[in-house]
Amino acid sequence: MADSAIARKTLLGKDASGNSFVTYEHGVFERALEMVYNKTRNATYYNYLKAGIDNVVGPTGAILDYSLEYYTLDDVRLGPEFIYLYLSTGLAKYKTAADTLRQQLQTHPRNNAGGFWHRSTYKNQMWLDGLYMQAPFYAQYTALFQPTNTTAFADIVHQFDLVEKNVRNATTGLLKHGYDESRATVWADDATGACPEVWDRALGWYLMALLDVLDYFPPSNPGVATLKGYFIRAVAAVKRAADPTTGGWWLVMSKPDRAGNYIETSATAMFVYAMLKGIRMGYISKADYFPTAEKAYKLLLAKYVVPDKNGLLNLEGTVSVGSLGSNGTFEVCATLQYLK
């Protein structure tokens, strides 16, 4: 899959006109290359990762195609790769770029409870996606460069506290996509501010965020037990929600039997990641979770990883996008483009 993405010149950080662009997709892809390189030690992956980052970081460390005032958490997803390259090369420009994103978190708009807005254009809204975009970087940066900053570690835990309080369904244990503290947006519940549905990929981002943040928390920090508890409770709910026939997960998890819904592969892959890493880190038991993860993984390989006419691999069955920028209803979620 990595070789196929490289062959297609996927997300090198420049568009067809040669202009730099920063996206969370870029950050997620670079993270994947980092993990593949760390496993294989094949320099092809490291070099492609570095070339992509160098297309968005100038020689002095300025992040190209970046505006602080836009205040989107999505931009922060590139932060871990800035740190990764700083640690592997020692070049100051990557630390400068990471410092810029850390500064964004200092001034990023927050709701009255202290939760980061997902973006300046989504006032008072917290989305599960945003936890994955900012929290692993926030935790890693703090652990490496500000290890005694207990306020920062507490702030990271607070972001998770807020979504657990406002979007978790007490009956199913599943977390909805997001909430609006002000109740001003069209989809916000009058009582809770939460959106109507559980979107699978948002919950996938959330589980991965919890796991990746825990990699950087000091073991003695009281937030560790809190974050582990959130992960254990949420992953148990995800396991219960698996489709018993296929082993995958529905795009709109709160309406699994509704017409128009389908088994969606990006979140299925995220849930596999979460279960396998949770097992490896000792947070959940192999006996309880490995069969579920293995069944879903085999489903992805057998049905959805498909070669094209050139022998390059595609992952089919992935929703193209999911956003609370509209009305948040099932009809909007389930009719988003299914990618082949």
XYZ file of C-alpha atoms in Angstrom:
340
model
C 0.000 0.000 0.000
C 2.824 2.428 0.823
C 4.594 1.607 -2.425
C 1.368 2.207 -4.340
C 0.859 5.577 -2.689
C 4.422 6.603 -3.526
C 4.043 5.430 -7.124
C 1.021 7.718 -7.430
C 3.000 10.644 -5.950
C 0.430 10.902 -3.197
C 0.455 14.006 -0.964
C 3.969 15.274 -1.490
C 2.929 18.623 -0.107
C 2.648 20.435 -3.432
C -0.277 20.745 -5.818
C -0.173 20.357 -9.604
C 0.960 23.973 -9.959
C 3.838 23.507 -7.532
C 2.206 25.383 -4.659
C 2.734 24.077 -1.131
C -0.306 22.868 0.760
C -0.865 21.779 4.333
C -3.635 19.262 5.074
C -4.373 16.785 7.816
C -4.348 14.045 5.146
C -0.732 14.930 4.482
C 0.060 14.579 8.172
C -1.702 11.230 8.463
C 0.101 9.902 5.392
C 3.494 11.068 6.662
C 2.785 9.336 9.976
C 2.059 6.125 8.085
C 5.357 6.400 6.199
C 7.174 6.958 9.478
C 5.704 3.776 10.916
C 6.454 1.737 7.776
C 10.042 3.017 7.745
C 10.527 2.273 11.437
C 9.392 -1.292 10.793
C 11.246 -1.971 7.514
C 14.227 0.428 7.680
C 13.761 0.854 3.935
C 15.045 4.356 3.183
C 12.509 4.791 0.371
C 9.814 5.551 2.935
C 11.933 7.915 5.014
C 13.092 9.820 1.949
C 9.541 10.213 0.643
C 8.379 11.379 4.064
C 11.184 13.931 4.280
C 10.589 15.195 0.743
C 6.923 15.753 1.548
C 7.678 17.684 4.727
C 10.385 19.719 3.003
C 7.765 20.849 0.520
C 5.842 22.556 3.320
C 8.670 23.720 5.595
C 10.951 26.484 4.332
C 14.695 26.701 5.082
C 14.111 28.877 8.154
C 11.330 26.674 9.510
C 8.395 28.707 8.235
C 5.380 26.521 7.438
C 4.303 27.281 3.890
C 0.570 27.570 3.145
C -0.116 28.163 6.840
C -2.106 30.877 8.565
C -2.222 31.069 12.323
C -5.396 33.140 12.196
C -7.261 30.367 10.382
C -6.989 28.342 13.584
C -7.747 24.849 12.383
C -6.714 21.841 14.432
C -6.256 19.912 11.187
C -2.986 21.766 10.499
C -1.534 20.523 13.786
C -1.559 16.936 12.493
C 1.738 17.592 10.697
C 3.407 18.389 14.009
C 4.548 14.857 14.901
C 6.430 14.622 11.622
C 8.184 17.926 12.248
C 9.351 16.470 15.569
C 10.285 13.152 13.957
C 12.519 14.853 11.399
C 14.020 17.164 14.008
C 15.002 14.153 16.102
C 16.358 12.212 13.120
C 18.254 15.079 11.432
C 18.960 17.597 14.179
C 17.974 20.399 11.785
C 16.581 23.427 13.602
C 14.031 24.235 10.910
C 11.887 21.268 11.905
C 11.909 22.322 15.571
C 10.938 25.846 14.486
C 8.006 24.459 12.519
C 6.928 22.389 15.525
C 7.227 25.473 17.740
C 4.834 27.308 15.419
C 2.148 24.669 15.855
C 2.711 24.598 19.606
C 2.233 28.365 19.649
C -1.051 27.900 17.800
C -2.320 25.810 20.693
C -1.474 28.656 23.057
C -3.815 31.076 21.291
C -6.278 28.710 19.593
C -9.921 29.685 20.327
C -11.653 27.689 23.053
C -15.199 27.316 24.285
C -16.173 28.492 27.753
C -15.212 25.116 29.243
C -11.701 25.315 27.781
C -12.189 22.993 24.802
C -10.454 23.790 21.531
C -12.764 24.881 18.728
C -12.302 22.541 15.799
C -11.687 25.539 13.566
C -12.243 29.275 13.720
C -15.213 28.847 11.377
C -16.797 26.222 13.680
C -17.298 28.366 16.743
C -17.612 26.574 20.084
C -17.623 23.161 18.369
C -15.497 20.237 19.537
C -15.203 17.294 17.135
C -13.663 13.924 17.903
C -11.457 14.405 14.831
C -9.784 17.344 16.543
C -8.483 15.174 19.371
C -6.414 13.145 16.910
C -5.269 16.246 15.035
C -3.846 18.034 18.076
C -3.546 15.863 21.184
C -0.760 13.418 20.156
C 1.399 16.353 19.025
C 0.540 18.355 22.135
C 1.539 15.414 24.349
C 4.714 14.568 22.406
C 5.911 18.175 22.304
C 5.296 18.551 26.027
C 7.072 15.296 26.891
C 10.150 16.192 24.825
C 10.514 19.921 25.336
C 8.465 20.841 28.424
C 8.416 17.658 30.547
C 7.621 19.506 33.787
C 4.661 21.361 32.284
C 1.948 19.640 34.285
C -0.530 22.305 33.192
C -0.170 21.190 29.582
C -0.643 17.524 30.449
C -3.752 18.419 32.462
C -5.067 20.468 29.541
C -4.697 17.491 27.212
C -6.717 15.299 29.569
C -9.312 18.072 29.874
C -9.971 17.962 26.126
C -10.892 14.284 26.424
C -12.937 14.951 29.571
C -15.101 17.409 27.672
C -16.012 15.104 24.817
C -16.646 12.209 27.191
C -18.992 14.433 29.161
C -20.854 15.852 26.182
C -21.031 13.251 23.395
C -20.850 9.769 24.948
C -24.046 7.747 24.901
C -24.415 6.231 28.352
C -26.349 3.239 26.974
C -24.183 2.165 24.030
C -20.894 3.706 25.159
C -20.361 5.128 21.655
C -19.339 8.750 21.214
C -21.088 11.050 18.748
C -19.099 13.079 16.248
C -19.052 16.335 18.220
C -20.899 18.983 20.181
C -21.528 22.712 20.141
C -21.325 24.235 23.586
C -23.320 27.274 22.457
C -26.134 25.130 20.955
C -26.136 27.625 18.066
C -25.513 25.304 15.131
C -28.373 23.562 13.359
C -27.449 20.051 14.453
C -26.846 20.748 18.151
C -29.183 19.044 20.614
C -30.931 21.636 22.771
C -30.046 19.824 25.979
C -26.548 18.460 25.311
C -25.243 20.325 22.270
C -24.308 16.994 20.679
C -24.818 16.142 17.028
C -27.376 13.426 16.135
C -25.214 10.509 14.973
C -22.160 8.382 15.726
C -19.848 8.642 12.727
C -17.430 5.731 12.610
C -14.313 7.564 11.431
C -14.654 10.256 14.086
C -14.706 7.508 16.706
C -11.694 5.925 15.001
C -9.758 9.190 15.286
C -10.736 9.302 18.942
C -9.489 5.835 19.851
C -6.200 6.401 18.039
C -5.793 9.752 19.784
C -6.154 8.158 23.209
C -3.570 5.492 22.434
C -1.041 7.796 20.830
C -1.312 10.379 23.612
C -0.638 7.707 26.220
C 2.717 7.016 24.544
C 3.980 10.350 25.883
C 2.377 10.760 29.294
C 4.643 10.262 32.323
C 3.535 7.012 33.994
C 3.074 8.808 37.315
C 0.747 11.438 35.858
C -2.818 11.019 37.194
C -4.164 11.552 33.680
C -2.845 8.159 32.589
C -5.519 6.255 34.485
C -8.215 8.583 33.147
C -7.157 8.194 29.521
C -6.774 4.419 29.824
C -10.243 4.242 31.310
C -11.705 6.231 28.426
C -9.989 3.960 25.918
C -11.067 0.721 27.605
C -14.682 1.866 27.827
C -14.829 3.164 24.241
C -13.086 0.200 22.617
C -15.472 -2.168 24.417
C -18.393 -0.248 22.911
C -16.783 -0.428 19.465
C -16.333 -4.184 19.806
C -20.020 -4.580 20.644
C -20.945 -2.542 17.564
C -19.072 -4.728 15.054
C -21.272 -6.184 12.335
C -21.656 -9.858 13.331
C -21.684 -11.065 9.738
C -18.766 -9.220 8.135
C -16.777 -8.164 11.179
C -16.555 -4.583 9.879
C -18.205 -1.415 11.153
C -21.027 0.696 9.740
C -20.418 4.236 8.530
C -23.188 5.610 10.748
C -22.820 3.433 13.816
C -25.955 4.743 15.506
C -28.163 3.486 12.641
C -26.604 0.171 11.532
C -29.746 -1.258 9.917
C -30.913 1.829 8.082
C -31.069 1.783 4.264
C -28.142 3.590 2.676
C -25.666 2.672 5.390
C -22.640 0.510 4.558
C -19.560 -1.108 6.018
C -16.881 1.592 5.881
C -13.216 0.687 5.652
C -11.222 3.643 6.985
C -12.798 3.373 10.421
C -12.671 -0.411 10.297
C -8.906 -0.074 9.817
C -8.720 2.455 12.662
C -10.563 0.120 15.001
C -8.215 -2.720 14.071
C -5.280 -0.417 14.855
C -6.820 0.530 18.176
C -7.459 -3.036 19.264
C -4.064 -4.366 18.210
C -2.151 -1.475 19.767
C -4.291 -1.671 22.881
C -3.374 -5.353 23.176
C 0.320 -4.660 22.553
C 0.403 -1.925 25.195
C -1.362 -4.133 27.722
C -4.473 -1.972 28.055
C -6.879 -4.684 26.876
C -6.604 -8.467 26.728
C -5.651 -10.404 23.631
C -8.221 -13.081 24.393
C -11.037 -10.526 24.380
C -10.053 -8.388 21.398
C -7.737 -10.187 19.001
C -10.462 -12.304 17.345
C -12.490 -9.167 16.605
C -9.483 -7.315 15.205
C -8.330 -10.287 13.139
C -11.762 -10.837 11.591
C -11.989 -7.175 10.549
C -8.432 -7.151 9.210
C -9.080 -10.236 7.104
C -12.247 -8.596 5.773
C -10.230 -5.579 4.604
C -7.659 -7.763 2.853
C -10.149 -10.116 1.238
C -12.739 -7.635 0.009
C -11.459 -4.078 -0.002
C -7.729 -4.097 -0.838
C -7.967 -4.239 -4.618
C -5.232 -3.957 -7.289
C -5.783 -1.608 -10.228
C -4.819 -2.338 -13.838
C -1.235 -1.290 -13.089
C -0.933 -3.608 -10.105
C -1.096 -0.775 -7.581
C -3.310 -1.297 -4.551
C -6.445 0.639 -3.659
C -8.431 0.587 -0.444
C -12.077 0.628 -1.453
C -15.137 1.312 0.662
C -13.838 4.473 2.316
C -16.096 7.473 2.811
C -14.591 10.510 1.105
C -15.266 13.001 3.879
C -17.310 13.484 7.001
C -18.088 16.890 8.395
C -20.394 18.645 10.793
C -20.378 21.642 8.469
C -23.906 20.706 7.344
C -26.891 19.530 9.388
C -25.284 16.356 10.772
C -28.200 14.072 9.903
C -28.040 10.435 8.818
C -29.006 11.447 5.290
C -25.975 13.729 5.012
C -23.578 11.224 6.616
C -24.732 8.188 4.647
C -24.859 9.869 1.258
C -21.287 11.096 1.351
C -19.326 9.738 -1.565
C -18.277 6.119 -1.192
C -14.839 5.780 -2.733
C -13.809 3.024 -5.096
